[in-house]
Tab-separated table of C-alpha atoms and ligand atoms in Angstrom:
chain	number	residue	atom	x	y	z
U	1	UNK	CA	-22.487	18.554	-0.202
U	2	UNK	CA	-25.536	16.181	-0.458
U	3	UNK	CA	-25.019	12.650	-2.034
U	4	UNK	CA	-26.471	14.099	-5.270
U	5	UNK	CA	-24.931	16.901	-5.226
U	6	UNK	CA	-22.508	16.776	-8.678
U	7	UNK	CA	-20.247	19.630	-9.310
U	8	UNK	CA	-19.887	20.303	-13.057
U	9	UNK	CA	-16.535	19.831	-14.354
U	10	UNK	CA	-16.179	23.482	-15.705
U	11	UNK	CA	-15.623	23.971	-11.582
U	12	UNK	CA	-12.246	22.146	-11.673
U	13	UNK	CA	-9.161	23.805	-11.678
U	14	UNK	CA	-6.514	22.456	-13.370
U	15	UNK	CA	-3.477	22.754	-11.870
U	16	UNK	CA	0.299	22.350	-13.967
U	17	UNK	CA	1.506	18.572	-14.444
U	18	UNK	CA	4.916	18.263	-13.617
U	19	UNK	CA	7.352	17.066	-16.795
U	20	UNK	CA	8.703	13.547	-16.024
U	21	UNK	CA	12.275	13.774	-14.754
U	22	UNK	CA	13.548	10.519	-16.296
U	23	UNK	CA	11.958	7.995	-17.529
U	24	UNK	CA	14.128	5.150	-17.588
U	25	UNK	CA	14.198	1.205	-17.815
U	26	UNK	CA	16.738	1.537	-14.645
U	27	UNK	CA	15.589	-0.318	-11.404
U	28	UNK	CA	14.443	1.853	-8.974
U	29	UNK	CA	15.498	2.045	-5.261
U	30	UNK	CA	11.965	3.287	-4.075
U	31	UNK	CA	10.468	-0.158	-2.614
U	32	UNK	CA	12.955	-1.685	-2.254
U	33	UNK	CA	13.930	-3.431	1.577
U	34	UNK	CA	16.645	-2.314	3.395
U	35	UNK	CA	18.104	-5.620	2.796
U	36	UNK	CA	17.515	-5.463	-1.013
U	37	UNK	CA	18.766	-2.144	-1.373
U	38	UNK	CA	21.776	-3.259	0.332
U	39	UNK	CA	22.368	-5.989	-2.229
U	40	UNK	CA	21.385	-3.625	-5.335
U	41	UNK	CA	24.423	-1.719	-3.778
U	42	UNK	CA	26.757	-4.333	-3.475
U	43	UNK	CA	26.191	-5.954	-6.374
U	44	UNK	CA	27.442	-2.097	-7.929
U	45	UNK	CA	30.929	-2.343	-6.079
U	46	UNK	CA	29.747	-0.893	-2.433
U	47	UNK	CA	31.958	-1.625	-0.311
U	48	UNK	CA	30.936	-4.453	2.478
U	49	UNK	CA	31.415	-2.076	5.252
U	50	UNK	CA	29.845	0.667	3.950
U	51	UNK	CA	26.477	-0.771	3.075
U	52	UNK	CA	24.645	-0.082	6.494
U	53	UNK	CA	25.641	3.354	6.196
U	54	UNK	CA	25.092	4.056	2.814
U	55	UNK	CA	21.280	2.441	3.389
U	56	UNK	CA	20.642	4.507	5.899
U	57	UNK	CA	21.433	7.519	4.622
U	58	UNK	CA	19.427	6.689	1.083
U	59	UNK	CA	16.941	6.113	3.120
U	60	UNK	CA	16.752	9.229	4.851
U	61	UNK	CA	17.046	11.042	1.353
U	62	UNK	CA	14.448	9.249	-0.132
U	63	UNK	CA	11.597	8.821	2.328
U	64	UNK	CA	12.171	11.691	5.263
U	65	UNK	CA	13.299	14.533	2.473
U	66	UNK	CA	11.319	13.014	-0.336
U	67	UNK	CA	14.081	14.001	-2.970
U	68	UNK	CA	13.593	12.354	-6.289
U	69	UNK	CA	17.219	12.881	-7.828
U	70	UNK	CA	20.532	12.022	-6.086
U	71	UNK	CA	22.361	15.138	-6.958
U	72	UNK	CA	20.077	16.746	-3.968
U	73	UNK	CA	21.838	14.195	-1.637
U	74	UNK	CA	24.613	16.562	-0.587
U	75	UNK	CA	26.231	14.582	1.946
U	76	UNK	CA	26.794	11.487	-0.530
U	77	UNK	CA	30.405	11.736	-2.030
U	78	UNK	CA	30.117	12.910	-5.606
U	79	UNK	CA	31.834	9.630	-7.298
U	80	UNK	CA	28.967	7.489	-5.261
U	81	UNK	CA	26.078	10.022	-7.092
U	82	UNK	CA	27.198	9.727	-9.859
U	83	UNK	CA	27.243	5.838	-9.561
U	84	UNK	CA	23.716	5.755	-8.238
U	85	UNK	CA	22.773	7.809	-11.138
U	86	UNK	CA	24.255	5.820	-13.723
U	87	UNK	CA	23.182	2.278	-12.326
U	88	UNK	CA	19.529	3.234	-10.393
U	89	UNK	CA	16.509	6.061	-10.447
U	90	UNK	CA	14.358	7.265	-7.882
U	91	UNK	CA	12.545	9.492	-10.430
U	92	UNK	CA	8.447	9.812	-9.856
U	93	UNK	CA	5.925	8.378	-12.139
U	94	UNK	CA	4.531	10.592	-14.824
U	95	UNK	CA	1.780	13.159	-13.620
U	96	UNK	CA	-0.228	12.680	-16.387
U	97	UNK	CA	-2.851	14.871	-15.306
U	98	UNK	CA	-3.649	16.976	-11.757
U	99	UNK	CA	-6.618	17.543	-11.112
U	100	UNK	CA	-8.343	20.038	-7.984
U	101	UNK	CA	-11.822	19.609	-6.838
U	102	UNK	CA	-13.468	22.518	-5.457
U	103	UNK	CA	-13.758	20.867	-2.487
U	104	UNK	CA	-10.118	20.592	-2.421
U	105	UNK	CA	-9.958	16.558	-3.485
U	106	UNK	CA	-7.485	16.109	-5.588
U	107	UNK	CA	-6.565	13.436	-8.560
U	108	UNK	CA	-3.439	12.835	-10.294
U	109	UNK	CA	-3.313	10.415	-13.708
U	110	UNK	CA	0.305	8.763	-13.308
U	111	UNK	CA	2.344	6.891	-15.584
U	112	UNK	CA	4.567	4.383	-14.696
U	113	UNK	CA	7.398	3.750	-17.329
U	114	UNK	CA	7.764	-0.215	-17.917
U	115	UNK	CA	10.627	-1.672	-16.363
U	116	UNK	CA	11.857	-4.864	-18.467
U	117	UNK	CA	9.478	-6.006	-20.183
U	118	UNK	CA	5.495	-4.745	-21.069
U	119	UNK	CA	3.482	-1.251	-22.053
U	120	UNK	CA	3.635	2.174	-19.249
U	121	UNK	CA	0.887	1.791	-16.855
U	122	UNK	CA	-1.529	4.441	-15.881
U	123	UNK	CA	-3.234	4.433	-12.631
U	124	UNK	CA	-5.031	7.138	-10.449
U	125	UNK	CA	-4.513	8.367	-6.928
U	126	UNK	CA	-7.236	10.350	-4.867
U	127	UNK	CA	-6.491	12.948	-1.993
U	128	UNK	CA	-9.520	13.702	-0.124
U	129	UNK	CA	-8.406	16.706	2.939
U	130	UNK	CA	-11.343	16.453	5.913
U	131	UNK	CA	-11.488	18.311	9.325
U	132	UNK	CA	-8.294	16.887	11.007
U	133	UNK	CA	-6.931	14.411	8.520
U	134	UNK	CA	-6.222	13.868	4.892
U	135	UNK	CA	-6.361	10.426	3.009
U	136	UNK	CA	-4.945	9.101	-0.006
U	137	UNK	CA	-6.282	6.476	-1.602
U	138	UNK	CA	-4.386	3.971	-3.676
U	139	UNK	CA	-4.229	1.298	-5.832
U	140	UNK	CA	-2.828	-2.023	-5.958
U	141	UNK	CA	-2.871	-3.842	-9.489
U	142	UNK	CA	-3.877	-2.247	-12.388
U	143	UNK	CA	-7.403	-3.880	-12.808
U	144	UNK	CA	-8.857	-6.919	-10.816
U	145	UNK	CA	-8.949	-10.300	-11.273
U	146	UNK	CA	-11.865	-10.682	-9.057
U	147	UNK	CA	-15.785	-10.353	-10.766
U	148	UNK	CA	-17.740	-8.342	-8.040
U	149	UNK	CA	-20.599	-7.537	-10.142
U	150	UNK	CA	-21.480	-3.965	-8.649
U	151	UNK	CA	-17.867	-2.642	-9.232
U	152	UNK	CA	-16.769	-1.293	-12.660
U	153	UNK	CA	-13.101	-2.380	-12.094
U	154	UNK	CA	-14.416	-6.054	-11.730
U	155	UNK	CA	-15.777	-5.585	-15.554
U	156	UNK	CA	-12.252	-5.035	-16.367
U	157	UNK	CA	-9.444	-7.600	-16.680
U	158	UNK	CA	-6.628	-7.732	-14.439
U	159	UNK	CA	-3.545	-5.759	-16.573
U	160	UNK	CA	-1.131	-6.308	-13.963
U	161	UNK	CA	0.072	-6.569	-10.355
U	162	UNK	CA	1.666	-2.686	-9.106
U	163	UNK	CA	5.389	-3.327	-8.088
U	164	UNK	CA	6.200	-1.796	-4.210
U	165	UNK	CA	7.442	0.966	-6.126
U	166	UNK	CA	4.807	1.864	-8.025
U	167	UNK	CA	2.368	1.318	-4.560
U	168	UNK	CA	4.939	3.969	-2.342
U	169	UNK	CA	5.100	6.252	-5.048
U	170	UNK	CA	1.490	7.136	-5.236
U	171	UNK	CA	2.278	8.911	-1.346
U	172	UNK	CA	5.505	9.962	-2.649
U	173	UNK	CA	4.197	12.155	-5.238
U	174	UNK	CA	0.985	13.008	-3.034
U	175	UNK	CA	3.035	14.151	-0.555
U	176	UNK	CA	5.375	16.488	-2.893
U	177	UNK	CA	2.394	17.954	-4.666
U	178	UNK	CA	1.011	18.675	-1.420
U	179	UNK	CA	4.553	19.973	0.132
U	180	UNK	CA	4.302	17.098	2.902
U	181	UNK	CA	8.748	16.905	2.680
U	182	UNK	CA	10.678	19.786	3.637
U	183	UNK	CA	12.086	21.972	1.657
U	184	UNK	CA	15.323	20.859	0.235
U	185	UNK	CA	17.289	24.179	2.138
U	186	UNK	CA	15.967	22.823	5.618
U	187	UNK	CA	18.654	21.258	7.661
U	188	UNK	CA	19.444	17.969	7.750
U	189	UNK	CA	17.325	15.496	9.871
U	190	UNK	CA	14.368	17.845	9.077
U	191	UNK	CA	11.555	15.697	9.511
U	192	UNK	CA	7.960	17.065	9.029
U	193	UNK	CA	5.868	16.730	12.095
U	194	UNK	CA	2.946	13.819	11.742
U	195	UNK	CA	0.438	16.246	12.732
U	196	UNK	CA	1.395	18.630	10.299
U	197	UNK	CA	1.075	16.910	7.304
U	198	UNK	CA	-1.715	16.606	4.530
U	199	UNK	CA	-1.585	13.083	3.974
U	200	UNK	CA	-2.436	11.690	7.394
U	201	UNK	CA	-4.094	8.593	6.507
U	202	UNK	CA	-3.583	6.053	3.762
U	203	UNK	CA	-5.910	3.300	2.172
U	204	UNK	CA	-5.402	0.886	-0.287
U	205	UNK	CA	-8.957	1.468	-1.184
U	206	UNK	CA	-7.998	1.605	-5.505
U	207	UNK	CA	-8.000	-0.545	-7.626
U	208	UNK	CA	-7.648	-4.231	-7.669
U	209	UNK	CA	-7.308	-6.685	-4.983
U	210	UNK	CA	-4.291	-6.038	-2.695
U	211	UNK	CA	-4.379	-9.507	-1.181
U	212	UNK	CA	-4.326	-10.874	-4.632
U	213	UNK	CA	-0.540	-8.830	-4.794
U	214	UNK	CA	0.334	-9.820	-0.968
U	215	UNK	CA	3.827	-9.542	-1.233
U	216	UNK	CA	4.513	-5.881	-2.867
U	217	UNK	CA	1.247	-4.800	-1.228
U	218	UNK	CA	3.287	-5.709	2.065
U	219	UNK	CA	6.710	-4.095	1.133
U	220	UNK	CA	5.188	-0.773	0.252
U	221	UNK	CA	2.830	-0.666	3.649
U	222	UNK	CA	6.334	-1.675	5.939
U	223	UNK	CA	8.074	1.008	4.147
U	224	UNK	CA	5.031	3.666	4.678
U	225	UNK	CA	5.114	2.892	8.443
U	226	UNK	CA	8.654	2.533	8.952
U	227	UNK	CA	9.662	4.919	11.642
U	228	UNK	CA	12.947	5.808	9.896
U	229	UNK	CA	11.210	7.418	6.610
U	230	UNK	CA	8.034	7.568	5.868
U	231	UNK	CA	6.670	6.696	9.891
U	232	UNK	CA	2.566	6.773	8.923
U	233	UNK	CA	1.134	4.720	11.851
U	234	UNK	CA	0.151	1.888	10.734
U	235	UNK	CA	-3.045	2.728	12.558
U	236	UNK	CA	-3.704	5.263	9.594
U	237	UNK	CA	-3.337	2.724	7.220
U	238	UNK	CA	-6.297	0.508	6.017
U	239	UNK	CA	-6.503	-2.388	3.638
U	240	UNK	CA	-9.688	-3.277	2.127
U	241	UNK	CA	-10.260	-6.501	0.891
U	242	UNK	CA	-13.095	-8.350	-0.909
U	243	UNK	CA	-12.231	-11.377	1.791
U	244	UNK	CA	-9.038	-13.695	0.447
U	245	UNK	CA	-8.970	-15.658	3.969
U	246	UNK	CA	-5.494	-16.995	4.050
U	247	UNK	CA	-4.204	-13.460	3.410
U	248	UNK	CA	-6.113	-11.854	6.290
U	249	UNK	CA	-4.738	-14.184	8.446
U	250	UNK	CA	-1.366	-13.301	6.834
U	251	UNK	CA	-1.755	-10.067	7.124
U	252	UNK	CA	-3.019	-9.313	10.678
U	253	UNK	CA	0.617	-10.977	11.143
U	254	UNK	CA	2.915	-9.807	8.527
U	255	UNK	CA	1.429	-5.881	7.864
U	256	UNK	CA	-0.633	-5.074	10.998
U	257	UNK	CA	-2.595	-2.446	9.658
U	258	UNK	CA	-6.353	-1.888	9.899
U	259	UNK	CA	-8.417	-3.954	8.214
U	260	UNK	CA	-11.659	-3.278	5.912
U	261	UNK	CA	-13.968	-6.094	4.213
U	262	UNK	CA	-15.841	-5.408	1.852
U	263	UNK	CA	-18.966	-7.274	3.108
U	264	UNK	CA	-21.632	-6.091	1.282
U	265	UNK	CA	-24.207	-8.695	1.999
U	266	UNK	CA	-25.075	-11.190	4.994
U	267	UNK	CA	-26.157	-14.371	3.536
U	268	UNK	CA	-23.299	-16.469	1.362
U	269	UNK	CA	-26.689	-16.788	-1.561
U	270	UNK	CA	-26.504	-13.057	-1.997
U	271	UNK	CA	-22.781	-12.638	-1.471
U	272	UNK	CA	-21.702	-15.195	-3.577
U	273	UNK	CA	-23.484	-13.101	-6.365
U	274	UNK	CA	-21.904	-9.596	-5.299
U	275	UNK	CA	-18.664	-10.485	-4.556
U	276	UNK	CA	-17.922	-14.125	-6.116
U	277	UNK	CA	-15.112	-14.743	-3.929
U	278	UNK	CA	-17.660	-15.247	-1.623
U	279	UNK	CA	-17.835	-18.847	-3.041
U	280	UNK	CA	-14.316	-19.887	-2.018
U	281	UNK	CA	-14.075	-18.116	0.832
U	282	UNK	CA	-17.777	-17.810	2.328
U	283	UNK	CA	-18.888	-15.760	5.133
U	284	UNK	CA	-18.041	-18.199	8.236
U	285	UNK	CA	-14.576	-18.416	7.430
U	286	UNK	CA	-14.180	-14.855	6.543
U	287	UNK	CA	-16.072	-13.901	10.246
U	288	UNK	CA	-13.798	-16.644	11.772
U	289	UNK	CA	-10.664	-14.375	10.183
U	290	UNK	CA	-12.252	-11.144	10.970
U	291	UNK	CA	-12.178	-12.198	14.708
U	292	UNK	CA	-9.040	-13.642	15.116
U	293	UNK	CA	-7.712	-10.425	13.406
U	294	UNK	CA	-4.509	-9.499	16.154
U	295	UNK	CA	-5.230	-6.259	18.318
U	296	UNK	CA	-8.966	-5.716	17.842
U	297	UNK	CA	-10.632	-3.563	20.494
U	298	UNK	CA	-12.828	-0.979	20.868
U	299	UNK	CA	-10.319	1.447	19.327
U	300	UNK	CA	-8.771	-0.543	16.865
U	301	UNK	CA	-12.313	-1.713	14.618
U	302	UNK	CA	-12.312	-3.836	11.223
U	303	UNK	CA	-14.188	-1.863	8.928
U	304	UNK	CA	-17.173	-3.330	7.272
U	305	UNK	CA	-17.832	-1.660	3.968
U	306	UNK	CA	-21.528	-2.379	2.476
U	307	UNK	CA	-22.405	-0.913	-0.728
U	308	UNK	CA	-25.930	0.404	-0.513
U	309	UNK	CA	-27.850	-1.637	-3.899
U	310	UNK	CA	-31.769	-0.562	-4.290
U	311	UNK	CA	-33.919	-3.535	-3.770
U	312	UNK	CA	-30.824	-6.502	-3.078
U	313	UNK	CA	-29.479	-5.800	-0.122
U	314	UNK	CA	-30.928	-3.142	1.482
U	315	UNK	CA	-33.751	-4.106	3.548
U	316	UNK	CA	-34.367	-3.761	7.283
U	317	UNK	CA	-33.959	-7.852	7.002
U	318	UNK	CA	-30.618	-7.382	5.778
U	319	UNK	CA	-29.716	-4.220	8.313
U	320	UNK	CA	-30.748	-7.235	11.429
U	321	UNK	CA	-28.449	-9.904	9.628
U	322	UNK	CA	-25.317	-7.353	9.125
U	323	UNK	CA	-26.114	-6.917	13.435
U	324	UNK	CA	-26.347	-10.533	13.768
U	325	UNK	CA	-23.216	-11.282	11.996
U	326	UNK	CA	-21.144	-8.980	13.186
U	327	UNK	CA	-21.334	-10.069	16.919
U	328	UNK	CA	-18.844	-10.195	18.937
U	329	UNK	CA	-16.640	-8.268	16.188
U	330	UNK	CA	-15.219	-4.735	17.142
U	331	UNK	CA	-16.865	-3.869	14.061
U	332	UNK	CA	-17.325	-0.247	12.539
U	333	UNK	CA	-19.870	0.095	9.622
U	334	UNK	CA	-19.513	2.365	6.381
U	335	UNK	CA	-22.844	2.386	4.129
U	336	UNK	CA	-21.901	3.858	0.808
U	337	UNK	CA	-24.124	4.683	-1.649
U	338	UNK	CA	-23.887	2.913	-5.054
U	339	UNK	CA	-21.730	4.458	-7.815
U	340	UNK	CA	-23.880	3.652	-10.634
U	341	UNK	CA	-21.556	3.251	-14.075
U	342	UNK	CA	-22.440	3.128	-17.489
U	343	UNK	CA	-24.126	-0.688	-18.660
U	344	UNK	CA	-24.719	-1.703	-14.591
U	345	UNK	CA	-28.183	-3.413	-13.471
U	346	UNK	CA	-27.760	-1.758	-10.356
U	347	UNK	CA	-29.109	1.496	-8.877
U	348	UNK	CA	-28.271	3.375	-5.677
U	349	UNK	CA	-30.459	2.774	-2.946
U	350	UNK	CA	-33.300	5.573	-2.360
U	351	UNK	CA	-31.639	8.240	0.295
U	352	UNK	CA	-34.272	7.245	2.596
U	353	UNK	CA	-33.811	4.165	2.835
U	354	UNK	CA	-30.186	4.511	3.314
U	355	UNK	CA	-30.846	6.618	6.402
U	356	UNK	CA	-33.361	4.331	7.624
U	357	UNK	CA	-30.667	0.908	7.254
U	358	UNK	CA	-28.805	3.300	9.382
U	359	UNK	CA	-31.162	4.261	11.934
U	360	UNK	CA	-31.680	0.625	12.407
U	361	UNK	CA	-27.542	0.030	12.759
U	362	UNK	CA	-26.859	3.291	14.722
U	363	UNK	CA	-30.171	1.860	17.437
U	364	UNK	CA	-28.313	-1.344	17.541
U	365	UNK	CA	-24.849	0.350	18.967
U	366	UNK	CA	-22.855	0.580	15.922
U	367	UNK	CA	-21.468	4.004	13.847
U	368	UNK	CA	-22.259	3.717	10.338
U	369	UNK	CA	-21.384	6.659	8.705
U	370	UNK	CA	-22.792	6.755	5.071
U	371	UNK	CA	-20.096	8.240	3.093
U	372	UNK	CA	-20.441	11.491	1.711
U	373	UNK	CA	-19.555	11.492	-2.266
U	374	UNK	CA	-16.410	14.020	-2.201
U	375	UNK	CA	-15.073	15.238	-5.022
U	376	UNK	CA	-17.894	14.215	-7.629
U	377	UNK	CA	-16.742	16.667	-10.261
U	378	UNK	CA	-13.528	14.918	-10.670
U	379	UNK	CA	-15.102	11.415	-10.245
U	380	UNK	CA	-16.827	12.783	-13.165
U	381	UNK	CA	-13.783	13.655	-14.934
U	382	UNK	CA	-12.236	10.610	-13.638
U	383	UNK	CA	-15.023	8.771	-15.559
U	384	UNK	CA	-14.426	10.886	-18.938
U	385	UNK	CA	-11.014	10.547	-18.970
U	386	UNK	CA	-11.037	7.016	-19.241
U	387	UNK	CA	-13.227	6.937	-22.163
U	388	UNK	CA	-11.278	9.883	-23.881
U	389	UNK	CA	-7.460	9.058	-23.423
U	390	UNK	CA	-8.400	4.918	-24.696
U	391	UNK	CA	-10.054	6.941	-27.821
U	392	UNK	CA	-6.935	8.830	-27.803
U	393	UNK	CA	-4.255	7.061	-26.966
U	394	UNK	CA	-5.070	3.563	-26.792
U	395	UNK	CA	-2.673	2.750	-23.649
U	396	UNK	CA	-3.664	1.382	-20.615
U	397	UNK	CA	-5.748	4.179	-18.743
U	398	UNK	CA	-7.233	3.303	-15.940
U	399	UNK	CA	-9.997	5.402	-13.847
U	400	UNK	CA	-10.192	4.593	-9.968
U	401	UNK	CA	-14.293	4.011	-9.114
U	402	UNK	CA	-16.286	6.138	-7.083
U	403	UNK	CA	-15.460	3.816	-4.168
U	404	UNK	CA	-12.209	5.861	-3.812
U	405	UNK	CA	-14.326	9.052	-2.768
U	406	UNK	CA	-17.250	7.311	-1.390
U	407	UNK	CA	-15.560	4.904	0.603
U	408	UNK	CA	-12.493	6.196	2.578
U	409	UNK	CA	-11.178	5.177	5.911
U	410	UNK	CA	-11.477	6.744	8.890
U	411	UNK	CA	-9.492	6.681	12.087
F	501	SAH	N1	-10.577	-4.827	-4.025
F	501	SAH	C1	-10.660	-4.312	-2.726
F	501	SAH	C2	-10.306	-2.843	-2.617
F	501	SAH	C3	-10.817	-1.923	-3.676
F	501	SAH	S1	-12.532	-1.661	-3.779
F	501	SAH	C4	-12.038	-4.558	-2.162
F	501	SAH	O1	-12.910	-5.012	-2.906
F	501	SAH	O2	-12.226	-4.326	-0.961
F	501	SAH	C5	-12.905	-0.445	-2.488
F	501	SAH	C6	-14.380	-0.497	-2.094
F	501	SAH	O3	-15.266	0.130	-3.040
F	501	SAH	C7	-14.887	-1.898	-1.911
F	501	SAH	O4	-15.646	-1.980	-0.727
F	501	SAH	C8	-15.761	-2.069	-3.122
F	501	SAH	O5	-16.666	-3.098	-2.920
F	501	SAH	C9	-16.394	-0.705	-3.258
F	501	SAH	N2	-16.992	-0.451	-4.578
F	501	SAH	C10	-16.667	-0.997	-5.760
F	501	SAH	N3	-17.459	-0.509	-6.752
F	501	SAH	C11	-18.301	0.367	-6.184
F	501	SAH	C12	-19.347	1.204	-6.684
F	501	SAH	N4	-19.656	1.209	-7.974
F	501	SAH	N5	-20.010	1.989	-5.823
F	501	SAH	C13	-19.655	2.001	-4.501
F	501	SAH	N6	-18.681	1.243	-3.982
F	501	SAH	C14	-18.014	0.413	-4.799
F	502	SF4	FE1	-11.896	-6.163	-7.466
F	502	SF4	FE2	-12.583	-4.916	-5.160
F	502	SF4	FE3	-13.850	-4.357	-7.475
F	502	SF4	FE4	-14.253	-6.709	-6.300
F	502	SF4	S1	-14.795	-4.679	-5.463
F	502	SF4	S2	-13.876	-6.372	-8.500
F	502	SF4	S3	-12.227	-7.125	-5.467
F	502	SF4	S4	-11.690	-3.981	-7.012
């Protein structure tokens, strides 16, 4: 499909939303720590020397068979179920909506019911399949704080941070809705192969800022790659961040998964007018994180993402500055086109000139895919049923930008 190339949503195919199977102001054991889950249990009457156990086997029920209701844990004593039930959930969001691209990327609209205090949140989750690998793309806070001015989530305040929870169960419920768990009759210690399964990659490439939520951000991403449940390498997981320093640093050491900035200029004048943060955090500290980011080489690459904007940063100038500064960086580079949204001053760069910025990156050494727009007919819908559900509904909807298609990771 070329980059212009929009698919009219009469195409879609709308597939069956699932009912919600409880919604319920319990506390949820999904993202939760082993240690904290231990404690949750405890604190209900479980016995001290039973707690490993009972982890580990909650554990295996909720991450390697993906159930999402304790009666389906047949090896936990009935009295024990029952107490889970009463006292916790491990119910999915809401899937507000499904949708199926013809191209086979797929968007769910999921509610999260509010736990304590505050309103449901609504946030969206993109599945994009490619030759060899499928990637989901999720959020981290419902909004942004942070005022890029090319970015339609930046236009919107920050609602609220997403709990662990509500980060693992966007792969949760990607992965039952694309039958990534096995079936609930195979045996036990079934464990679907990694090279099997639909989503293969993950990146936290949504909305909001997931350094600004560092501490549920890293919860959720331990739990994806832990090797007793979920086990996605954390080489298939990438975080993309608009450049919060300290955190980088923090999480090349806490998280160790690949790392994207989202660069999208050379020179701190222009930056600090794209991406603000650029002002507290300009580009030689941000390069100075970039390379002392642990376990760089030629096969494990920082991403650079650099949103292609007609006539402000796209010049063969700015092409020689992006080689310049990344020097010395095991850098990769993904151009994506501009997403244009309704009231922006921007416009996506002219397709030539795109290819030409990089030409002039490819001739210096460097890969720079420009990413293909996948899925445009439900970015289109995605758009639309923003506008229509706050007409409707008036509860916090929110619509994931075009970023989420156009700018995926990559191996
Ligand atoms: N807040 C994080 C992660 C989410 S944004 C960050 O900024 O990195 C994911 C990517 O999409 C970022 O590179 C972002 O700059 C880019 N993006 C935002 N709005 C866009 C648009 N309208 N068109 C194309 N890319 C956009
Ligand atoms: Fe927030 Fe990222 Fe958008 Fe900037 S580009 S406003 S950091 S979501």
């Amino acid at each position: 499909m070329s980059a212009t190339d929009v698919m009219t949503p009469s195409k879609l195919k709308p597939m069956p939303v699932s009912q919600p199977v409880e919604l319920s102001p319990k506390p949820s054991l999904i993202g939760l720590t082993r240690e904290e889950m231990g404690a949750a249990l405890k604190e209900k009457g479980v016995a001290d020397k039973q707690i490993k156990m009972r982890v580990s086997q909650l554990w295996n029920w909720i991450y390697v068979r993906g159930v999402s209701d304790f009666d389906a844990m047949v090896n936990v004593s009935k009295d024990m179920r029952e107490m889970l039930k009463t006292h916790f959930t491990i119910a999915r969001p809401e899937i507000v909506e499904e949708q199926v691209s013809n191209d086979g990327t797929r968007k769910w609209l999921l509610r999260f019911p509010p736990r304590g205090a505050g309103r449901p949140v609504e946030i969206e989750a993109v599945y994009i399949p490619e030759e060899g690998r499928g990637t989901l793309c999720i959020s981290s806070q419902v909004g942004c704080s942070l005022t890029c001015s090319f970015c339609h989530t930046g236009t919107q305040r920050l609602v609220r941070n997403l709990t662990a929870e509500e980060i693992l169960s966007q792969l949760l419920l990607a992965r039952d809705r694309l039958g990534d768990f096995p079936d609930r009759e195979a045996p036990q210690g079934t464990i679907m192969p990694a090279e099997g399964r639909k989503v293969s990659n993950i990146v936290m490439m949504g909305m909001g800022e997931p350094l600004y939520n560092f501490d549920s951000v890293k919860t959720a991403l331990l739990i994806a790659s832990d090797g007793d449940g979920l086990s996605l390498s954390k080489r298939r997981i990438t975080l993309s961040t608009s450049g919060v320093v300290p955190e980088i640093y923090r999480t090349g050491d806490e998280i160790g998964v690949m790392l994207a900035i989202s660069l999208h200029a050379v020179r701190d004048d222009l930056r600090d007018m794209l991406v603000p943060i650029n002002k507290k955090y300009p580009l030689k500290e941000l390069m100075d994180a970039c390379r002392a980011y642990p376990g760089l080489s030629n096969a494990r690459r920082i991403t650079f993402e650099y949103v292609m904007l007609k006539g402000v940063n796209d010049s063969l100038e700015d092409a020689k500055g992006l080689i310049q500064l990344l020097k010395g960086v095991p850098a990769k580079i993904n151009l994506i086109p501009f997403n244009p949204w309704p009231g922006t001053n921007y416009q996506c760069s002219d397709w030539e000139q795109i290819e030409k910025f990089a030409d002039f990156i490819n001739s210096a050494g460097y890969a720079s895919p420009i990413r293909t727009p996948r899925g445009r007919d439900i970015l289109a819908a995605c758009g639309q049923l923003k506008s229509e559900s706050e007409r409707m509904r008036k509860t916090e909807r929110l619509a994931f930008e075009a970023m989420m298609i156009a700018n995926h990771g990559e191996d």
